[in-house]
XYZ file of N, CA and C in Angstrom:
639
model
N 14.175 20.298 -6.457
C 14.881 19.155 -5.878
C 16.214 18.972 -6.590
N 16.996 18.660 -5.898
C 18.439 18.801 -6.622
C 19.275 17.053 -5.949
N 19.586 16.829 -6.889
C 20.310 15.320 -6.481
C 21.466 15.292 -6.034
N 21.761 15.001 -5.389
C 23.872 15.162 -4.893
C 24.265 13.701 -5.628
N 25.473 13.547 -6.100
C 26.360 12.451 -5.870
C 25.955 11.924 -5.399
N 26.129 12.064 -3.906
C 26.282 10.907 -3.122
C 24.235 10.371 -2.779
N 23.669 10.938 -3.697
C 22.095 10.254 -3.494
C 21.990 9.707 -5.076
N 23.035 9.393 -5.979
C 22.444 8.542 -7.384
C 22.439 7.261 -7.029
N 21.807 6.856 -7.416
C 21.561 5.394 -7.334
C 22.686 4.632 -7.757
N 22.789 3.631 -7.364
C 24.116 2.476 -7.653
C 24.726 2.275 -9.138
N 23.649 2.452 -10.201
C 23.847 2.108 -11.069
C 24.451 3.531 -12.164
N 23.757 4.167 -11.547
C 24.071 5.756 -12.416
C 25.650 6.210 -11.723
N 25.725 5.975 -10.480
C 27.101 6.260 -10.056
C 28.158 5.550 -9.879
N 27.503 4.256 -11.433
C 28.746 3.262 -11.385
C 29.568 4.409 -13.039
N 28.699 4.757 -14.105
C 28.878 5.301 -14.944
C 29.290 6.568 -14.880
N 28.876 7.731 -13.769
C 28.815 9.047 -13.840
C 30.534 9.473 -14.162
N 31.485 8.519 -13.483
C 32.959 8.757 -13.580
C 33.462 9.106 -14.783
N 32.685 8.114 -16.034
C 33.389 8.075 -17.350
C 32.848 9.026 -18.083
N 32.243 10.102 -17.499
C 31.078 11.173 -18.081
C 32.676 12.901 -18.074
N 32.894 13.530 -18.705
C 33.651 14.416 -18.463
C 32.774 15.758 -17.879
N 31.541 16.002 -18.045
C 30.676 17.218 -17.104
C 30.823 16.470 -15.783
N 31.187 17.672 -14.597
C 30.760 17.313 -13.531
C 29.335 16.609 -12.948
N 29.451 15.627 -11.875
C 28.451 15.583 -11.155
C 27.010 16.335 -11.397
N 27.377 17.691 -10.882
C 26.513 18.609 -10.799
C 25.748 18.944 -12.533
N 26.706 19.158 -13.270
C 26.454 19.626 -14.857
C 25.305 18.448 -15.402
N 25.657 17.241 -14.806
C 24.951 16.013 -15.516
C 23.364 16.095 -14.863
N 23.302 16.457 -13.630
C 21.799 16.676 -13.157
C 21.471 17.615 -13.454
N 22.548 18.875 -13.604
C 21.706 20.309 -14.045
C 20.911 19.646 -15.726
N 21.820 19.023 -16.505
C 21.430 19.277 -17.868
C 20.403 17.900 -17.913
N 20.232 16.769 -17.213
C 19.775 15.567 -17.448
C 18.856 15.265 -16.276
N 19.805 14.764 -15.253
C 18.870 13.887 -13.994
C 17.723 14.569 -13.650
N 18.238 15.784 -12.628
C 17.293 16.474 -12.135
C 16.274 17.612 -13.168
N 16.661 17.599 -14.529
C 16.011 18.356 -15.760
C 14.715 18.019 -15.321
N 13.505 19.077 -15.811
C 12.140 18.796 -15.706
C 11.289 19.295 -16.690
N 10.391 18.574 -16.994
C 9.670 19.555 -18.018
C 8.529 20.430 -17.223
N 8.414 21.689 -17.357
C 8.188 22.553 -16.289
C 6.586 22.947 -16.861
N 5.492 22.730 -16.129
C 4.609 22.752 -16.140
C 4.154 24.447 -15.403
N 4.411 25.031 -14.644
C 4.176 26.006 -13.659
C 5.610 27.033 -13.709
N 5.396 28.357 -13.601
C 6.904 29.301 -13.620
C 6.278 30.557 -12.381
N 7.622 30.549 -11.931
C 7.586 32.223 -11.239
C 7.589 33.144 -12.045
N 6.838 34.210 -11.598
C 6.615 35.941 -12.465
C 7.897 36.242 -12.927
N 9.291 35.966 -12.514
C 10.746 36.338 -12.739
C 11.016 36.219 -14.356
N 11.029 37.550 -14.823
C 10.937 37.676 -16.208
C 12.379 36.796 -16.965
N 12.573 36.722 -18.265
C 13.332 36.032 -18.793
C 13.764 37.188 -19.599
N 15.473 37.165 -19.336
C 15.977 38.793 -19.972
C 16.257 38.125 -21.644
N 16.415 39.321 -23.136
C 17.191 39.381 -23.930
C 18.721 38.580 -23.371
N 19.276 38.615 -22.167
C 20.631 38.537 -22.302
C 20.455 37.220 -21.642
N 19.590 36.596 -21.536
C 19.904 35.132 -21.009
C 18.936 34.117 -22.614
N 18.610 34.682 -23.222
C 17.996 34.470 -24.154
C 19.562 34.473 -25.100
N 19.817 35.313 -25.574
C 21.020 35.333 -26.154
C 22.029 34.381 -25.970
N 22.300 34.318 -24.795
C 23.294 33.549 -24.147
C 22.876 31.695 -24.539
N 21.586 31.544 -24.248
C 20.922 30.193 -24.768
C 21.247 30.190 -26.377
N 21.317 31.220 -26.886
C 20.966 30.273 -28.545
C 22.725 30.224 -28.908
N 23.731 31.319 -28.350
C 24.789 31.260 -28.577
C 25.398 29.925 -28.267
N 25.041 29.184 -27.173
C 25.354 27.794 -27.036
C 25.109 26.817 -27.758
N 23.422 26.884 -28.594
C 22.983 25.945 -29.045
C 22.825 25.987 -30.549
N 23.477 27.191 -31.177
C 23.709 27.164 -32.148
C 24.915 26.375 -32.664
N 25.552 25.520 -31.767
C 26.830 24.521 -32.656
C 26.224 22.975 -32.219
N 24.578 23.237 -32.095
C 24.167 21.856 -33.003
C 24.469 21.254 -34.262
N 24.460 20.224 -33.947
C 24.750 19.616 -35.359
C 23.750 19.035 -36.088
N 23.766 19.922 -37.566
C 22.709 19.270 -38.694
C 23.115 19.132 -40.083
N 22.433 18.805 -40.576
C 22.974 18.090 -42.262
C 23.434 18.843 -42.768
N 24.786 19.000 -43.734
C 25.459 20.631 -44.260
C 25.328 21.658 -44.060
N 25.245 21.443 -42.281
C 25.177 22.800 -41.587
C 23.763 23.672 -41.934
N 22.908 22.779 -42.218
C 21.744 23.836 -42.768
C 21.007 24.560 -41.809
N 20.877 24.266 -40.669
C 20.489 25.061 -39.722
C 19.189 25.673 -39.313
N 18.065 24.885 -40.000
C 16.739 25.688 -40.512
C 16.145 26.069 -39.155
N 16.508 25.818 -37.702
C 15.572 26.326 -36.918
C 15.585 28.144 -36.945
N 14.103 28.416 -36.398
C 13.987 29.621 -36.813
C 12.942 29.603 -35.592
N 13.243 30.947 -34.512
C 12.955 31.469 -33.449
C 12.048 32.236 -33.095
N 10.414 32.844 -32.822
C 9.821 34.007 -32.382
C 9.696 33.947 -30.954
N 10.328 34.571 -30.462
C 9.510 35.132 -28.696
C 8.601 35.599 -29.058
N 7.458 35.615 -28.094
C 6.271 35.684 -27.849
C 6.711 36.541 -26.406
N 6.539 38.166 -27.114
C 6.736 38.753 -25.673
C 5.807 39.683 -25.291
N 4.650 40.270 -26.361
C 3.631 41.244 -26.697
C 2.130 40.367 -25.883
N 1.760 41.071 -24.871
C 0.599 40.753 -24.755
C -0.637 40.152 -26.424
N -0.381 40.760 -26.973
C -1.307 40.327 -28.381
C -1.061 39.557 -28.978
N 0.421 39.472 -29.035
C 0.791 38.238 -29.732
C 0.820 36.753 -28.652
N 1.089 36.555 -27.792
C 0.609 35.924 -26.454
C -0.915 35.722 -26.729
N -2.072 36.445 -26.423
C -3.128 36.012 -26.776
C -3.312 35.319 -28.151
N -2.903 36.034 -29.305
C -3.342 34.594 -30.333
C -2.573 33.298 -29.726
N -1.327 33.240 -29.694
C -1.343 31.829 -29.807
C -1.913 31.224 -28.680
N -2.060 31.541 -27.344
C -2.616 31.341 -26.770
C -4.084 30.222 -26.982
N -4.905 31.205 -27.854
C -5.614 30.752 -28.628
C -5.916 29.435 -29.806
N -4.732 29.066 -30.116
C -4.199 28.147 -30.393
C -3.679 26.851 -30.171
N -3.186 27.374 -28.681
C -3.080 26.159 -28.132
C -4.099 25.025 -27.354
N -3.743 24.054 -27.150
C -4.863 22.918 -26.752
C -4.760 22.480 -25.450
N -6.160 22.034 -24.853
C -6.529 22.030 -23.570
C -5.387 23.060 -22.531
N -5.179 22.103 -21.518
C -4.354 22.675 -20.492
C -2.808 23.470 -20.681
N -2.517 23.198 -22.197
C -1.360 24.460 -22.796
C -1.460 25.646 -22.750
N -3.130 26.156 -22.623
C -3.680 27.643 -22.669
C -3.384 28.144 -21.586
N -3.450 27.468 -20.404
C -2.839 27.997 -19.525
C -1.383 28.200 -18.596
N -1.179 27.417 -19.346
C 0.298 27.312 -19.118
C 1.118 28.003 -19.944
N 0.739 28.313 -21.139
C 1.740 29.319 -22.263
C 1.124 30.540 -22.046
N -0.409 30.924 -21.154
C -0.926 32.567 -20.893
C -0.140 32.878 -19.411
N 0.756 32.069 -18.924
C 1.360 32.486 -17.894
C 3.138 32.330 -17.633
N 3.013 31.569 -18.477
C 4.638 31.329 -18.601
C 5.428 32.780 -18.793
N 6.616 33.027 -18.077
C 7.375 34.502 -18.460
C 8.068 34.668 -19.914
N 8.302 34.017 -20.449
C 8.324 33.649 -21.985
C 7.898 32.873 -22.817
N 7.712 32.888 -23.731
C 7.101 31.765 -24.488
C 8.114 31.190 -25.767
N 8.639 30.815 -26.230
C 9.217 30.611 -28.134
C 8.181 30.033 -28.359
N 8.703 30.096 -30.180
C 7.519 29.112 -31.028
C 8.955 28.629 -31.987
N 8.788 27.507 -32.288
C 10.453 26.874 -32.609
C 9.999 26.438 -34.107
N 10.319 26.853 -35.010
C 9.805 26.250 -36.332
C 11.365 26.310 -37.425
N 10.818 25.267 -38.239
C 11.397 24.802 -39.719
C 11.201 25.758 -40.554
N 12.556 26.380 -41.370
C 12.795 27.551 -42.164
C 13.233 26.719 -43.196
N 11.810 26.191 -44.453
C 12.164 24.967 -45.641
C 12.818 26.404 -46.661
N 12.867 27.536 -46.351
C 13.739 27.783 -47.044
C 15.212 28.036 -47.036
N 15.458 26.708 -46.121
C 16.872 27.361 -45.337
C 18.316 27.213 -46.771
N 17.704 26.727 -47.629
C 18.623 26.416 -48.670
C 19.381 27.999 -48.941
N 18.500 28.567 -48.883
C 19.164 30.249 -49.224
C 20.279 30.729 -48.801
N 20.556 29.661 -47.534
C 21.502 30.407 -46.553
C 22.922 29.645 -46.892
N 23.047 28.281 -47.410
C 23.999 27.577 -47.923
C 25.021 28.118 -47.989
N 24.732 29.096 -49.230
C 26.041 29.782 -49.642
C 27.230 30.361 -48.175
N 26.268 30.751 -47.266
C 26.766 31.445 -46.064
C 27.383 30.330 -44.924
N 26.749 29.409 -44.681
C 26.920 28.540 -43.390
C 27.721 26.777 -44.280
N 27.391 27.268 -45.327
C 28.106 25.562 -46.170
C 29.106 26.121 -47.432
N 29.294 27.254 -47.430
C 30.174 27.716 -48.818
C 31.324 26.802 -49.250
N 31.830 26.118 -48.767
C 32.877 25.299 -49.778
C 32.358 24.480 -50.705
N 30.863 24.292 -50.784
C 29.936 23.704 -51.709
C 29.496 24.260 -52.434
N 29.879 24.863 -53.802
C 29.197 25.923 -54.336
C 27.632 25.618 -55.119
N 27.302 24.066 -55.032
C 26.112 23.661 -55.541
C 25.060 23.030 -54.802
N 25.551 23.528 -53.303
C 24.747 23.083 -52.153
C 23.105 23.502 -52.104
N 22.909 24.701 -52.748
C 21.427 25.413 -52.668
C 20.551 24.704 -53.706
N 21.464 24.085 -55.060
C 20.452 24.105 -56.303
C 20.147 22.646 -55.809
N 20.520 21.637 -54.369
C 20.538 20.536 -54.631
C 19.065 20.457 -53.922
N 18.613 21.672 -53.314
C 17.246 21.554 -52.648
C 16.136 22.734 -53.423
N 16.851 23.507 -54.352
C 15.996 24.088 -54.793
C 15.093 23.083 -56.334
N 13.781 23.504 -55.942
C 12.745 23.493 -56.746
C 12.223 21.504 -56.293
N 12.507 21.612 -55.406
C 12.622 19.977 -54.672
C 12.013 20.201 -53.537
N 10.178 20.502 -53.201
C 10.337 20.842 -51.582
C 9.970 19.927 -51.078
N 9.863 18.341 -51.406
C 9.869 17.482 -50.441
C 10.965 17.003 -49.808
N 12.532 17.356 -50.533
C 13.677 16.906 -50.121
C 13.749 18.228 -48.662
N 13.300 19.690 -49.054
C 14.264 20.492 -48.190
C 12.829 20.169 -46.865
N 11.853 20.200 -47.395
C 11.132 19.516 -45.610
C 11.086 18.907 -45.298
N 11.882 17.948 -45.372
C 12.053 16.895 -44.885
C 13.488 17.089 -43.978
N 14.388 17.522 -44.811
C 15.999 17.689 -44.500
C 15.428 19.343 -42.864
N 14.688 20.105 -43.306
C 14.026 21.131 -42.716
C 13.698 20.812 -40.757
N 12.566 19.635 -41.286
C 11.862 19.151 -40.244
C 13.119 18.398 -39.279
N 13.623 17.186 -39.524
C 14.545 16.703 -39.353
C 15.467 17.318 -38.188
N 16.386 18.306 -38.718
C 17.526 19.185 -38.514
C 16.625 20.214 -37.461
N 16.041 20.885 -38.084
C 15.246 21.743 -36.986
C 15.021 20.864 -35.499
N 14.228 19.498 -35.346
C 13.785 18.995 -34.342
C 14.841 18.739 -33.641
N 16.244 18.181 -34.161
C 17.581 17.527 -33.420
C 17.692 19.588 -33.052
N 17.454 20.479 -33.557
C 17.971 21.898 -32.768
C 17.278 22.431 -31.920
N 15.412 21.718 -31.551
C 14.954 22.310 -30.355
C 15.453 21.130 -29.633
N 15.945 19.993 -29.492
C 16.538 19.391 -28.243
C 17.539 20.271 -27.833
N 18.673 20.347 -28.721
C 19.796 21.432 -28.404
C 19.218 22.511 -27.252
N 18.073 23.156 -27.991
C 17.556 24.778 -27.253
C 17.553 24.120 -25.714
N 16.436 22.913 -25.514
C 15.796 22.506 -24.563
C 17.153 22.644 -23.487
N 18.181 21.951 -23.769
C 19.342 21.839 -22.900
C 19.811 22.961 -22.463
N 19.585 23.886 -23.888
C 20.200 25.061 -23.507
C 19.797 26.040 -22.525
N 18.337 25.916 -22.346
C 17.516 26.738 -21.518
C 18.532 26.099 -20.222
N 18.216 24.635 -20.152
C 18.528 23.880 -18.352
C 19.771 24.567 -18.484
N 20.878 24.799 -19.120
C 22.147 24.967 -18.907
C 21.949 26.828 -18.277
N 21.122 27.633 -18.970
C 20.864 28.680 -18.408
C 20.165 29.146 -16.881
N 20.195 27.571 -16.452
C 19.354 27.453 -14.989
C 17.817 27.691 -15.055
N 17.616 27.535 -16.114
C 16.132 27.743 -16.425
C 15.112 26.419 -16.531
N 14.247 26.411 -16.642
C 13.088 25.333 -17.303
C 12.451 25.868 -18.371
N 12.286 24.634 -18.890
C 11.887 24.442 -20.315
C 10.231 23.815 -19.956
N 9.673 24.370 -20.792
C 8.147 23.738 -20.860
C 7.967 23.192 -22.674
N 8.421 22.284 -23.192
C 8.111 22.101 -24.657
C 6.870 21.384 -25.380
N 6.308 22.172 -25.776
C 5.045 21.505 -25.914
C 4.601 21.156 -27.702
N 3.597 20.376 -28.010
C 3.410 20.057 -29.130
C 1.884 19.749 -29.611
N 0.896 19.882 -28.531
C -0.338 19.975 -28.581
C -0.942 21.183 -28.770
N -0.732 21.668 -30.436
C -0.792 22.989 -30.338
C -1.688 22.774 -31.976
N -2.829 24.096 -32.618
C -2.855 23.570 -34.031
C -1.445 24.470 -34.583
N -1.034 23.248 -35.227
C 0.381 24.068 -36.319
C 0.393 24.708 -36.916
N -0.982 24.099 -37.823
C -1.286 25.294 -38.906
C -1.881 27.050 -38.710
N -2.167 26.969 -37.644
C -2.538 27.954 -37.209
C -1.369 28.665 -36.547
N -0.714 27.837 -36.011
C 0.303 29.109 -35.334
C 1.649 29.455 -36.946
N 1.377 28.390 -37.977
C 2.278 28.810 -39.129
C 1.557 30.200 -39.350
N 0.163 29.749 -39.472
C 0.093 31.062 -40.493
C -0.143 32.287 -39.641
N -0.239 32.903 -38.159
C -0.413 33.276 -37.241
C 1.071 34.248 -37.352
N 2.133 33.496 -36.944
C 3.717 33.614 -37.114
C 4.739 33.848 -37.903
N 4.203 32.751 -38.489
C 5.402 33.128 -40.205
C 4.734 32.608 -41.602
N 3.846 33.698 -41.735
C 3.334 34.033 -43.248
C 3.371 34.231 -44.335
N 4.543 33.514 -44.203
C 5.373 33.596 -45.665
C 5.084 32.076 -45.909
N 4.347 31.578 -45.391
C 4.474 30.101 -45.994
C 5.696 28.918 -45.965
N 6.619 29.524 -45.524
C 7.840 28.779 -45.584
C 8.213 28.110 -44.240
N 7.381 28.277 -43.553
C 8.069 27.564 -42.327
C 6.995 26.706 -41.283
N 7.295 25.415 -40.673
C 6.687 24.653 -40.189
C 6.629 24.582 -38.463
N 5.845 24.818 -38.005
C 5.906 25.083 -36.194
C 6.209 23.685 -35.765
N 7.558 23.445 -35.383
C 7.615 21.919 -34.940
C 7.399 21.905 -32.946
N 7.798 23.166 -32.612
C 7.261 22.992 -30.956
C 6.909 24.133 -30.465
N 6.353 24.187 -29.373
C 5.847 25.651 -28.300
C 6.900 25.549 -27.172
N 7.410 26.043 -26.958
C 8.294 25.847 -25.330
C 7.992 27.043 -24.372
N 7.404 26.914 -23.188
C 7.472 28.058 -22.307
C 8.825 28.029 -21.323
N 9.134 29.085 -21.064
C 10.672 29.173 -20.394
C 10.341 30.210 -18.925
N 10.965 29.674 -17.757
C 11.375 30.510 -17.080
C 11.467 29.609 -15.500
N 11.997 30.263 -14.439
C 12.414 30.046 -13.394
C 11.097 29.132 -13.168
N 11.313 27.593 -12.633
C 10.056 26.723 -11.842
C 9.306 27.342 -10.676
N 8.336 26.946 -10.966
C 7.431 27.803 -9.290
C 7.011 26.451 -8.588
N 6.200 26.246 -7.564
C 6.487 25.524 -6.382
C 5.126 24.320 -7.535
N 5.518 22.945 -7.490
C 4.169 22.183 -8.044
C 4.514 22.301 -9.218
N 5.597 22.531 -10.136
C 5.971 23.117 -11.379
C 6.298 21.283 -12.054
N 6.384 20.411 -11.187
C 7.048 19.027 -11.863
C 5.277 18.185 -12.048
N 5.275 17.009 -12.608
C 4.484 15.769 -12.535
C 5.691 14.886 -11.874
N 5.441 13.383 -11.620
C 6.065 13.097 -10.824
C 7.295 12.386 -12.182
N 7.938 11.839 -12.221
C 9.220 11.487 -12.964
C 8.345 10.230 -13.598
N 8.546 9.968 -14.868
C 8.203 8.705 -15.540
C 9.147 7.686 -15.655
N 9.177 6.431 -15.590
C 10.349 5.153 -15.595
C 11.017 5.741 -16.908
N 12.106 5.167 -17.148
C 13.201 5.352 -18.332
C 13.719 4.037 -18.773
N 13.635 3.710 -20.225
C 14.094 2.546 -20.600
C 15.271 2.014 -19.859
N 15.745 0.911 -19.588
C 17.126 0.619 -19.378
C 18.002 0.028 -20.626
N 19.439 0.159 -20.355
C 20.056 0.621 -21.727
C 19.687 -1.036 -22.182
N 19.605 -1.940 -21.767
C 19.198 -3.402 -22.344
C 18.528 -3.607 -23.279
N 17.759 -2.594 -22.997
C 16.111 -2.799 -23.405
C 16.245 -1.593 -24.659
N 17.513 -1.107 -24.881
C 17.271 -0.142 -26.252
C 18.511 -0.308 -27.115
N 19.744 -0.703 -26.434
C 21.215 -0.641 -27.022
C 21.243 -2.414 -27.534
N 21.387 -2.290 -28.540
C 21.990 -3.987 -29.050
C 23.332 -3.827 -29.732
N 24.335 -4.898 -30.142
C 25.219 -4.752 -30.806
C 25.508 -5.861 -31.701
N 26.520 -6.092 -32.943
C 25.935 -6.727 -33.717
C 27.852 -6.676 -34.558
């Protein structure tokens, strides 16, 4: 389902003007966005994969730390464990989805400082031997970068399935066995198939969340 202009409601197309994405850009990335329950067989290439993180890598996080950290799930075997992993009605929806990620927190992202924050030359020692500061700073930063992804998929004309009813600990140690990293979501990706939506849930109005002071 795709919304035109001229079908937003009164109130959204009193605002849409002062928005600089087109019309169209604002339903591709927002209105008409869905969280996609159901996908067509239409595989999901390396080059539209690429193209997604190249966008959503100029999220913004705390001194650039950047801790999200990426596995496709593209191996039948590796697909079955997590599979396995996941809870109730996710099992079937991540054993059929044309891709899968697993989106996790890299608490050792301090390592990388030197590279992505270098005009700080004491940026690494301020999280090393401290790991409640860097998972925290980890968790944080990572979660504001799978929203980023999420957009990024819609911007690729794709759907996003992001899920979080999953055991964590199991897909940590399943995935990334090094101990260092925290599974903050599951997302299945690919073209919607027909029945792919639930129906739309109400949305706060800005009254009811924006105050000023």
């Amino acid at each position: 389902m795709t919304q035109t202009h001229d079908s937003l409601t009164e109130l959204e197309a009193q605002f849409t003007d002062h928005l600089e994405l087109s019309p169209e850009a604002q339903d591709l990335l927002f209105r008409d966005a869905r969280t996609a329950n159901a996908f067509t067989d239409e595989p999901v290439t390396e080059e539209q994969v690429r193209a997604i993180y190249d966008l959503v890598k100029w999220a913004p996080t705390s001194m650039n730390n950047q801790p999200l950290r990426i596995v496709l799930v593209r191996t039948p075997e590796a697909r079955g464990r997590l599979v396995e992993l996941m809870g109730g009605n996710n099992k079937a929806k991540t054993s059929t989805a044309p891709l899968v990620a697993v989106l996790a927190a890299d608490t050792d992202f301090h390592d990388e400082l030197g590279k992505v924050f270098p005009h700080f030359a004491g940026a690494r020692d301020l999280f090393a031997g401290n790991d409640e500061l860097r998972e925290g700073s980890a968790t944080l930063n990572a979660t504001l970068q799978v929203a980023y992804f999420i957009l990024g998929v819609r911007a690729a004309g794709l759907a996003a399935g992001p899920m979080t009813g999953f055991d964590a600990a199991g897909v940590d140690r399943e995935f990334f066995p090094d101990g260092a990293h925290r599974t903050i979501a599951v997302v299945n990706i690919g073209r919607p198939a027909e029945g792919a939506w639930m129906d739309r849930l109400p949305r706060l109005d800005y009254d009811e969340v924006v105050t000023s002071v």
